[in-house]
Amino acid sequence: MDESIGIRERARGALRVELADVALRQFEDRGYDETTVDDIATAAGISPRTFYRYFGTKEDVLFSDLPPSSIDLPELLSEHLARLAPWEALHQTLRNVPESVRAQRGRWSRQLRVVNTSDTLRAGHLEQHLNLAQSLIPVLSPRLGGPAALDDLRARVLVHAALTCFDTAFSHWAEHEGDIEILEAVDAAFSTFSSADPAQS
């Protein structure tokens, strides 16, 4: 890669992070629904047009790298299914998310607290999870070993239950940061349904 291109890309990445931090502070101070792109641009000392070079919408500031969509989970689930039962494979797949980006967990908790204050954002977060579920179900279904139609149903139930466990644990941790570790919350949520593996029933 041309060195000048690498420098520009790093500079662009740094500005994107800085802009996201400014936007997050605005959301926390003013409320997400009350904050406009113009407000964010003004606070960052840029034009709205420049904002849109980095984010398609103000919602993208929160969702572009909000876990678990920031990780290639279908591939990770496939790897875990090679050696683990379905529910435990889902557990370990989603457990990998906070482990892999531990350094950003403070920002995660702030983002999720903002998401939980807005009906619009909660709906967007649900849509994100539904899209993620659609990518995981075809990976899990063939590993359940029963009639195809029932395996698809069971895979849907297991995947949605796993994502609910992750999301509930993540929200609980964000609201109680300092009292509980995120991995502890994830493990506790999944252990609630520790007998969910078809192989154990």
PDB file of C-alpha atoms in Angstrom:
ATOM      1  CA  MET A   1       0.000   0.000   0.000  1.00  0.00           C
ATOM      2  CA  ASP A   2       1.177   3.507  -0.816  1.00  0.00           C
ATOM      3  CA  GLU A   3       2.339   5.139   2.442  1.00  0.00           C
ATOM      4  CA  SER A   4       0.393   8.336   1.758  1.00  0.00           C
ATOM      5  CA  ILE A   5      -2.815   6.306   1.323  1.00  0.00           C
ATOM      6  CA  GLY A   6      -2.167   4.522   4.639  1.00  0.00           C
ATOM      7  CA  ILE A   7      -1.672   7.845   6.415  1.00  0.00           C
ATOM      8  CA  ARG A   8      -4.889   9.244   4.953  1.00  0.00           C
ATOM      9  CA  GLU A   9      -6.841   6.154   5.982  1.00  0.00           C
ATOM     10  CA  ARG A  10      -5.499   6.345   9.541  1.00  0.00           C
ATOM     11  CA  ALA A  11      -6.347  10.042   9.702  1.00  0.00           C
ATOM     12  CA  ARG A  12      -9.842   9.320   8.387  1.00  0.00           C
ATOM     13  CA  GLY A  13     -10.296   6.573  10.960  1.00  0.00           C
ATOM     14  CA  ALA A  14      -9.158   8.850  13.775  1.00  0.00           C
ATOM     15  CA  LEU A  15     -11.557  11.597  12.683  1.00  0.00           C
ATOM     16  CA  ARG A  16     -14.413   9.113  12.487  1.00  0.00           C
ATOM     17  CA  VAL A  17     -13.751   8.002  16.077  1.00  0.00           C
ATOM     18  CA  GLU A  18     -13.516  11.620  17.235  1.00  0.00           C
ATOM     19  CA  LEU A  19     -16.766  12.491  15.477  1.00  0.00           C
ATOM     20  CA  ALA A  20     -18.502   9.484  17.028  1.00  0.00           C
ATOM     21  CA  ASP A  21     -17.342  10.586  20.484  1.00  0.00           C
ATOM     22  CA  VAL A  22     -18.695  14.092  19.916  1.00  0.00           C
ATOM     23  CA  ALA A  23     -22.022  12.670  18.732  1.00  0.00           C
ATOM     24  CA  LEU A  24     -22.247  10.334  21.731  1.00  0.00           C
ATOM     25  CA  ARG A  25     -21.683  13.218  24.139  1.00  0.00           C
ATOM     26  CA  GLN A  26     -24.432  15.178  22.382  1.00  0.00           C
ATOM     27  CA  PHE A  27     -26.817  12.229  22.653  1.00  0.00           C
ATOM     28  CA  GLU A  28     -26.041  11.864  26.364  1.00  0.00           C
ATOM     29  CA  ASP A  29     -26.429  15.583  27.091  1.00  0.00           C
ATOM     30  CA  ARG A  30     -29.378  16.477  24.859  1.00  0.00           C
ATOM     31  CA  GLY A  31     -31.081  13.147  24.177  1.00  0.00           C
ATOM     32  CA  TYR A  32     -30.837  11.192  20.945  1.00  0.00           C
ATOM     33  CA  ASP A  33     -34.169  12.266  19.480  1.00  0.00           C
ATOM     34  CA  GLU A  34     -33.504  15.923  20.315  1.00  0.00           C
ATOM     35  CA  THR A  35     -30.028  15.955  18.743  1.00  0.00           C
ATOM     36  CA  THR A  36     -29.739  16.791  15.046  1.00  0.00           C
ATOM     37  CA  VAL A  37     -26.888  16.189  12.627  1.00  0.00           C
ATOM     38  CA  ASP A  38     -26.446  19.975  12.554  1.00  0.00           C
ATOM     39  CA  ASP A  39     -25.975  19.926  16.351  1.00  0.00           C
ATOM     40  CA  ILE A  40     -23.314  17.238  16.063  1.00  0.00           C
ATOM     41  CA  ALA A  41     -21.535  18.998  13.206  1.00  0.00           C
ATOM     42  CA  THR A  42     -21.506  22.300  15.075  1.00  0.00           C
ATOM     43  CA  ALA A  43     -20.116  20.683  18.230  1.00  0.00           C
ATOM     44  CA  ALA A  44     -17.429  18.943  16.156  1.00  0.00           C
ATOM     45  CA  GLY A  45     -16.545  22.091  14.211  1.00  0.00           C
ATOM     46  CA  ILE A  46     -17.406  20.576  10.844  1.00  0.00           C
ATOM     47  CA  SER A  47     -20.169  20.943   8.288  1.00  0.00           C
ATOM     48  CA  PRO A  48     -23.140  18.551   8.104  1.00  0.00           C
ATOM     49  CA  ARG A  49     -21.856  17.535   4.677  1.00  0.00           C
ATOM     50  CA  THR A  50     -18.601  16.388   6.258  1.00  0.00           C
ATOM     51  CA  PHE A  51     -20.542  14.397   8.872  1.00  0.00           C
ATOM     52  CA  TYR A  52     -22.269  12.466   6.081  1.00  0.00           C
ATOM     53  CA  ARG A  53     -18.906  11.494   4.619  1.00  0.00           C
ATOM     54  CA  TYR A  54     -18.329   9.406   7.743  1.00  0.00           C
ATOM     55  CA  PHE A  55     -21.844   8.316   8.750  1.00  0.00           C
ATOM     56  CA  GLY A  56     -24.901   7.808   6.584  1.00  0.00           C
ATOM     57  CA  THR A  57     -27.257   8.794   9.418  1.00  0.00           C
ATOM     58  CA  LYS A  58     -26.908   9.820  13.038  1.00  0.00           C
ATOM     59  CA  GLU A  59     -28.169   6.321  13.934  1.00  0.00           C
ATOM     60  CA  ASP A  60     -25.059   4.856  12.274  1.00  0.00           C
ATOM     61  CA  VAL A  61     -22.928   6.540  14.936  1.00  0.00           C
ATOM     62  CA  LEU A  62     -24.371   4.091  17.455  1.00  0.00           C
ATOM     63  CA  PHE A  63     -25.005   0.993  15.375  1.00  0.00           C
ATOM     64  CA  SER A  64     -22.070   0.776  12.967  1.00  0.00           C
ATOM     65  CA  ASP A  65     -19.876  -1.023  15.510  1.00  0.00           C
ATOM     66  CA  LEU A  66     -22.260  -1.801  18.366  1.00  0.00           C
ATOM     67  CA  PRO A  67     -21.842  -5.436  19.421  1.00  0.00           C
ATOM     68  CA  PRO A  68     -22.546  -8.063  18.377  1.00  0.00           C
ATOM     69  CA  SER A  69     -22.759  -6.926  14.746  1.00  0.00           C
ATOM     70  CA  SER A  70     -19.102  -5.825  14.786  1.00  0.00           C
ATOM     71  CA  ILE A  71     -17.861  -9.451  14.811  1.00  0.00           C
ATOM     72  CA  ASP A  72     -18.090 -12.138  12.083  1.00  0.00           C
ATOM     73  CA  LEU A  73     -20.370 -14.306  14.193  1.00  0.00           C
ATOM     74  CA  PRO A  74     -21.530 -16.866  11.574  1.00  0.00           C
ATOM     75  CA  GLU A  75     -17.947 -17.949  10.955  1.00  0.00           C
ATOM     76  CA  LEU A  76     -17.213 -18.008  14.669  1.00  0.00           C
ATOM     77  CA  LEU A  77     -20.342 -20.078  15.376  1.00  0.00           C
ATOM     78  CA  SER A  78     -19.342 -22.589  12.708  1.00  0.00           C
ATOM     79  CA  GLU A  79     -15.959 -23.012  14.373  1.00  0.00           C
ATOM     80  CA  HIS A  80     -17.514 -23.571  17.806  1.00  0.00           C
ATOM     81  CA  LEU A  81     -20.081 -26.051  16.459  1.00  0.00           C
ATOM     82  CA  ALA A  82     -17.233 -28.296  15.325  1.00  0.00           C
ATOM     83  CA  ARG A  83     -16.518 -29.120  18.971  1.00  0.00           C
ATOM     84  CA  LEU A  84     -19.417 -27.893  21.117  1.00  0.00           C
ATOM     85  CA  ALA A  85     -23.128 -28.648  21.519  1.00  0.00           C
ATOM     86  CA  PRO A  86     -25.436 -26.029  19.935  1.00  0.00           C
ATOM     87  CA  TRP A  87     -26.344 -23.948  23.006  1.00  0.00           C
ATOM     88  CA  GLU A  88     -22.793 -23.900  24.312  1.00  0.00           C
ATOM     89  CA  ALA A  89     -21.537 -23.016  20.824  1.00  0.00           C
ATOM     90  CA  LEU A  90     -23.895 -20.028  20.770  1.00  0.00           C
ATOM     91  CA  HIS A  91     -22.784 -19.086  24.281  1.00  0.00           C
ATOM     92  CA  GLN A  92     -19.090 -19.176  23.416  1.00  0.00           C
ATOM     93  CA  THR A  93     -19.682 -17.377  20.108  1.00  0.00           C
ATOM     94  CA  LEU A  94     -21.419 -14.444  21.775  1.00  0.00           C
ATOM     95  CA  ARG A  95     -19.037 -14.569  24.749  1.00  0.00           C
ATOM     96  CA  ASN A  96     -16.239 -13.845  22.300  1.00  0.00           C
ATOM     97  CA  VAL A  97     -17.745 -10.454  21.460  1.00  0.00           C
ATOM     98  CA  PRO A  98     -16.871  -8.625  24.698  1.00  0.00           C
ATOM     99  CA  GLU A  99     -13.578 -10.500  24.927  1.00  0.00           C
ATOM    100  CA  SER A 100     -12.489  -9.358  21.476  1.00  0.00           C
ATOM    101  CA  VAL A 101     -13.077  -5.633  21.968  1.00  0.00           C
ATOM    102  CA  ARG A 102     -12.490  -5.293  25.690  1.00  0.00           C
ATOM    103  CA  ALA A 103     -10.705  -1.950  25.326  1.00  0.00           C
ATOM    104  CA  GLN A 104     -13.891  -0.280  24.040  1.00  0.00           C
ATOM    105  CA  ARG A 105     -16.264  -1.558  26.692  1.00  0.00           C
ATOM    106  CA  GLY A 106     -16.651   1.877  28.330  1.00  0.00           C
ATOM    107  CA  ARG A 107     -17.905   3.282  25.049  1.00  0.00           C
ATOM    108  CA  TRP A 108     -20.181   0.263  24.598  1.00  0.00           C
ATOM    109  CA  SER A 109     -21.958   0.895  27.876  1.00  0.00           C
ATOM    110  CA  ARG A 110     -22.482   4.563  27.005  1.00  0.00           C
ATOM    111  CA  GLN A 111     -23.832   3.675  23.560  1.00  0.00           C
ATOM    112  CA  LEU A 112     -26.250   1.110  24.909  1.00  0.00           C
ATOM    113  CA  ARG A 113     -27.541   3.448  27.592  1.00  0.00           C
ATOM    114  CA  VAL A 114     -28.330   5.960  24.836  1.00  0.00           C
ATOM    115  CA  VAL A 115     -30.030   3.241  22.755  1.00  0.00           C
ATOM    116  CA  ASN A 116     -32.224   2.305  25.701  1.00  0.00           C
ATOM    117  CA  THR A 117     -33.519   5.881  26.032  1.00  0.00           C
ATOM    118  CA  SER A 118     -35.091   6.000  22.561  1.00  0.00           C
ATOM    119  CA  ASP A 119     -37.946   3.984  21.079  1.00  0.00           C
ATOM    120  CA  THR A 120     -36.501   4.660  17.618  1.00  0.00           C
ATOM    121  CA  LEU A 121     -33.121   3.267  18.599  1.00  0.00           C
ATOM    122  CA  ARG A 122     -34.557   0.255  20.390  1.00  0.00           C
ATOM    123  CA  ALA A 123     -36.470  -0.587  17.221  1.00  0.00           C
ATOM    124  CA  GLY A 124     -33.264  -0.222  15.195  1.00  0.00           C
ATOM    125  CA  HIS A 125     -31.405  -2.439  17.653  1.00  0.00           C
ATOM    126  CA  LEU A 126     -34.120  -5.096  17.330  1.00  0.00           C
ATOM    127  CA  GLU A 127     -33.876  -4.961  13.543  1.00  0.00           C
ATOM    128  CA  GLN A 128     -30.105  -5.389  13.822  1.00  0.00           C
ATOM    129  CA  HIS A 129     -30.614  -8.503  15.946  1.00  0.00           C
ATOM    130  CA  LEU A 130     -33.197  -9.926  13.543  1.00  0.00           C
ATOM    131  CA  ASN A 131     -30.730  -9.527  10.675  1.00  0.00           C
ATOM    132  CA  LEU A 132     -28.001 -11.167  12.736  1.00  0.00           C
ATOM    133  CA  ALA A 133     -30.310 -14.050  13.613  1.00  0.00           C
ATOM    134  CA  GLN A 134     -30.966 -14.672   9.916  1.00  0.00           C
ATOM    135  CA  SER A 135     -27.220 -15.112   9.392  1.00  0.00           C
ATOM    136  CA  LEU A 136     -26.812 -17.553  12.307  1.00  0.00           C
ATOM    137  CA  ILE A 137     -29.850 -19.802  11.823  1.00  0.00           C
ATOM    138  CA  PRO A 138     -28.592 -21.472   8.590  1.00  0.00           C
ATOM    139  CA  VAL A 139     -25.266 -22.214  10.303  1.00  0.00           C
ATOM    140  CA  LEU A 140     -26.908 -23.864  13.302  1.00  0.00           C
ATOM    141  CA  SER A 141     -29.832 -25.705  11.691  1.00  0.00           C
ATOM    142  CA  PRO A 142     -27.857 -28.475   9.890  1.00  0.00           C
ATOM    143  CA  ARG A 143     -26.073 -29.332  13.150  1.00  0.00           C
ATOM    144  CA  LEU A 144     -29.235 -30.274  15.065  1.00  0.00           C
ATOM    145  CA  GLY A 145     -29.646 -33.697  13.487  1.00  0.00           C
ATOM    146  CA  GLY A 146     -33.398 -34.018  13.056  1.00  0.00           C
ATOM    147  CA  PRO A 147     -36.053 -33.436  10.388  1.00  0.00           C
ATOM    148  CA  ALA A 148     -35.116 -30.342   8.369  1.00  0.00           C
ATOM    149  CA  ALA A 149     -38.353 -28.457   9.073  1.00  0.00           C
ATOM    150  CA  LEU A 150     -38.070 -29.001  12.825  1.00  0.00           C
ATOM    151  CA  ASP A 151     -34.347 -28.273  12.836  1.00  0.00           C
ATOM    152  CA  ASP A 152     -35.027 -24.890  11.267  1.00  0.00           C
ATOM    153  CA  LEU A 153     -37.617 -24.165  13.957  1.00  0.00           C
ATOM    154  CA  ARG A 154     -35.313 -25.271  16.769  1.00  0.00           C
ATOM    155  CA  ALA A 155     -32.434 -23.293  15.312  1.00  0.00           C
ATOM    156  CA  ARG A 156     -34.600 -20.158  15.245  1.00  0.00           C
ATOM    157  CA  VAL A 157     -35.634 -20.680  18.859  1.00  0.00           C
ATOM    158  CA  LEU A 158     -32.061 -21.279  20.023  1.00  0.00           C
ATOM    159  CA  VAL A 159     -30.577 -18.344  18.105  1.00  0.00           C
ATOM    160  CA  HIS A 160     -33.225 -15.862  19.237  1.00  0.00           C
ATOM    161  CA  ALA A 161     -32.928 -17.109  22.817  1.00  0.00           C
ATOM    162  CA  ALA A 162     -29.146 -16.703  22.658  1.00  0.00           C
ATOM    163  CA  LEU A 163     -29.378 -13.177  21.290  1.00  0.00           C
ATOM    164  CA  THR A 164     -31.908 -12.304  23.982  1.00  0.00           C
ATOM    165  CA  CYS A 165     -29.523 -13.648  26.627  1.00  0.00           C
ATOM    166  CA  PHE A 166     -26.687 -11.583  25.191  1.00  0.00           C
ATOM    167  CA  ASP A 167     -28.734  -8.414  24.806  1.00  0.00           C
ATOM    168  CA  THR A 168     -30.268  -8.680  28.275  1.00  0.00           C
ATOM    169  CA  ALA A 169     -26.877  -9.351  29.856  1.00  0.00           C
ATOM    170  CA  PHE A 170     -25.318  -6.494  27.920  1.00  0.00           C
ATOM    171  CA  SER A 171     -28.068  -4.058  28.973  1.00  0.00           C
ATOM    172  CA  HIS A 172     -27.838  -5.181  32.603  1.00  0.00           C
ATOM    173  CA  TRP A 173     -24.080  -4.684  32.587  1.00  0.00           C
ATOM    174  CA  ALA A 174     -24.385  -1.242  30.958  1.00  0.00           C
ATOM    175  CA  GLU A 175     -26.809  -0.119  33.671  1.00  0.00           C
ATOM    176  CA  HIS A 176     -24.736  -1.642  36.501  1.00  0.00           C
ATOM    177  CA  GLU A 177     -21.207  -1.057  35.230  1.00  0.00           C
ATOM    178  CA  GLY A 178     -18.790  -1.364  38.126  1.00  0.00           C
ATOM    179  CA  ASP A 179     -20.998  -3.846  39.991  1.00  0.00           C
ATOM    180  CA  ILE A 180     -20.708  -6.698  37.490  1.00  0.00           C
ATOM    181  CA  GLU A 181     -18.289  -7.702  34.731  1.00  0.00           C
ATOM    182  CA  ILE A 182     -19.746  -8.103  31.267  1.00  0.00           C
ATOM    183  CA  LEU A 183     -18.538 -11.699  30.858  1.00  0.00           C
ATOM    184  CA  GLU A 184     -20.036 -12.552  34.242  1.00  0.00           C
ATOM    185  CA  ALA A 185     -23.365 -11.138  33.064  1.00  0.00           C
ATOM    186  CA  VAL A 186     -23.233 -13.057  29.767  1.00  0.00           C
ATOM    187  CA  ASP A 187     -22.347 -16.329  31.508  1.00  0.00           C
ATOM    188  CA  ALA A 188     -25.126 -15.872  34.072  1.00  0.00           C
ATOM    189  CA  ALA A 189     -27.702 -15.210  31.347  1.00  0.00           C
ATOM    190  CA  PHE A 190     -26.722 -18.273  29.322  1.00  0.00           C
ATOM    191  CA  SER A 191     -26.535 -20.539  32.373  1.00  0.00           C
ATOM    192  CA  THR A 192     -30.224 -19.796  32.981  1.00  0.00           C
ATOM    193  CA  PHE A 193     -30.935 -22.059  29.990  1.00  0.00           C
ATOM    194  CA  SER A 194     -27.997 -24.429  30.361  1.00  0.00           C
ATOM    195  CA  SER A 195     -30.181 -27.447  29.516  1.00  0.00           C
ATOM    196  CA  ALA A 196     -31.288 -26.000  26.151  1.00  0.00           C
ATOM    197  CA  ASP A 197     -29.031 -28.185  24.019  1.00  0.00           C
ATOM    198  CA  PRO A 198     -31.080 -30.705  22.030  1.00  0.00           C
ATOM    199  CA  ALA A 199     -28.312 -33.244  22.589  1.00  0.00           C
ATOM    200  CA  GLN A 200     -28.898 -33.020  26.346  1.00  0.00           C
ATOM    201  CA  SER A 201     -32.685 -33.379  26.200  1.00  0.00           C
TER     202      SER A 201
END
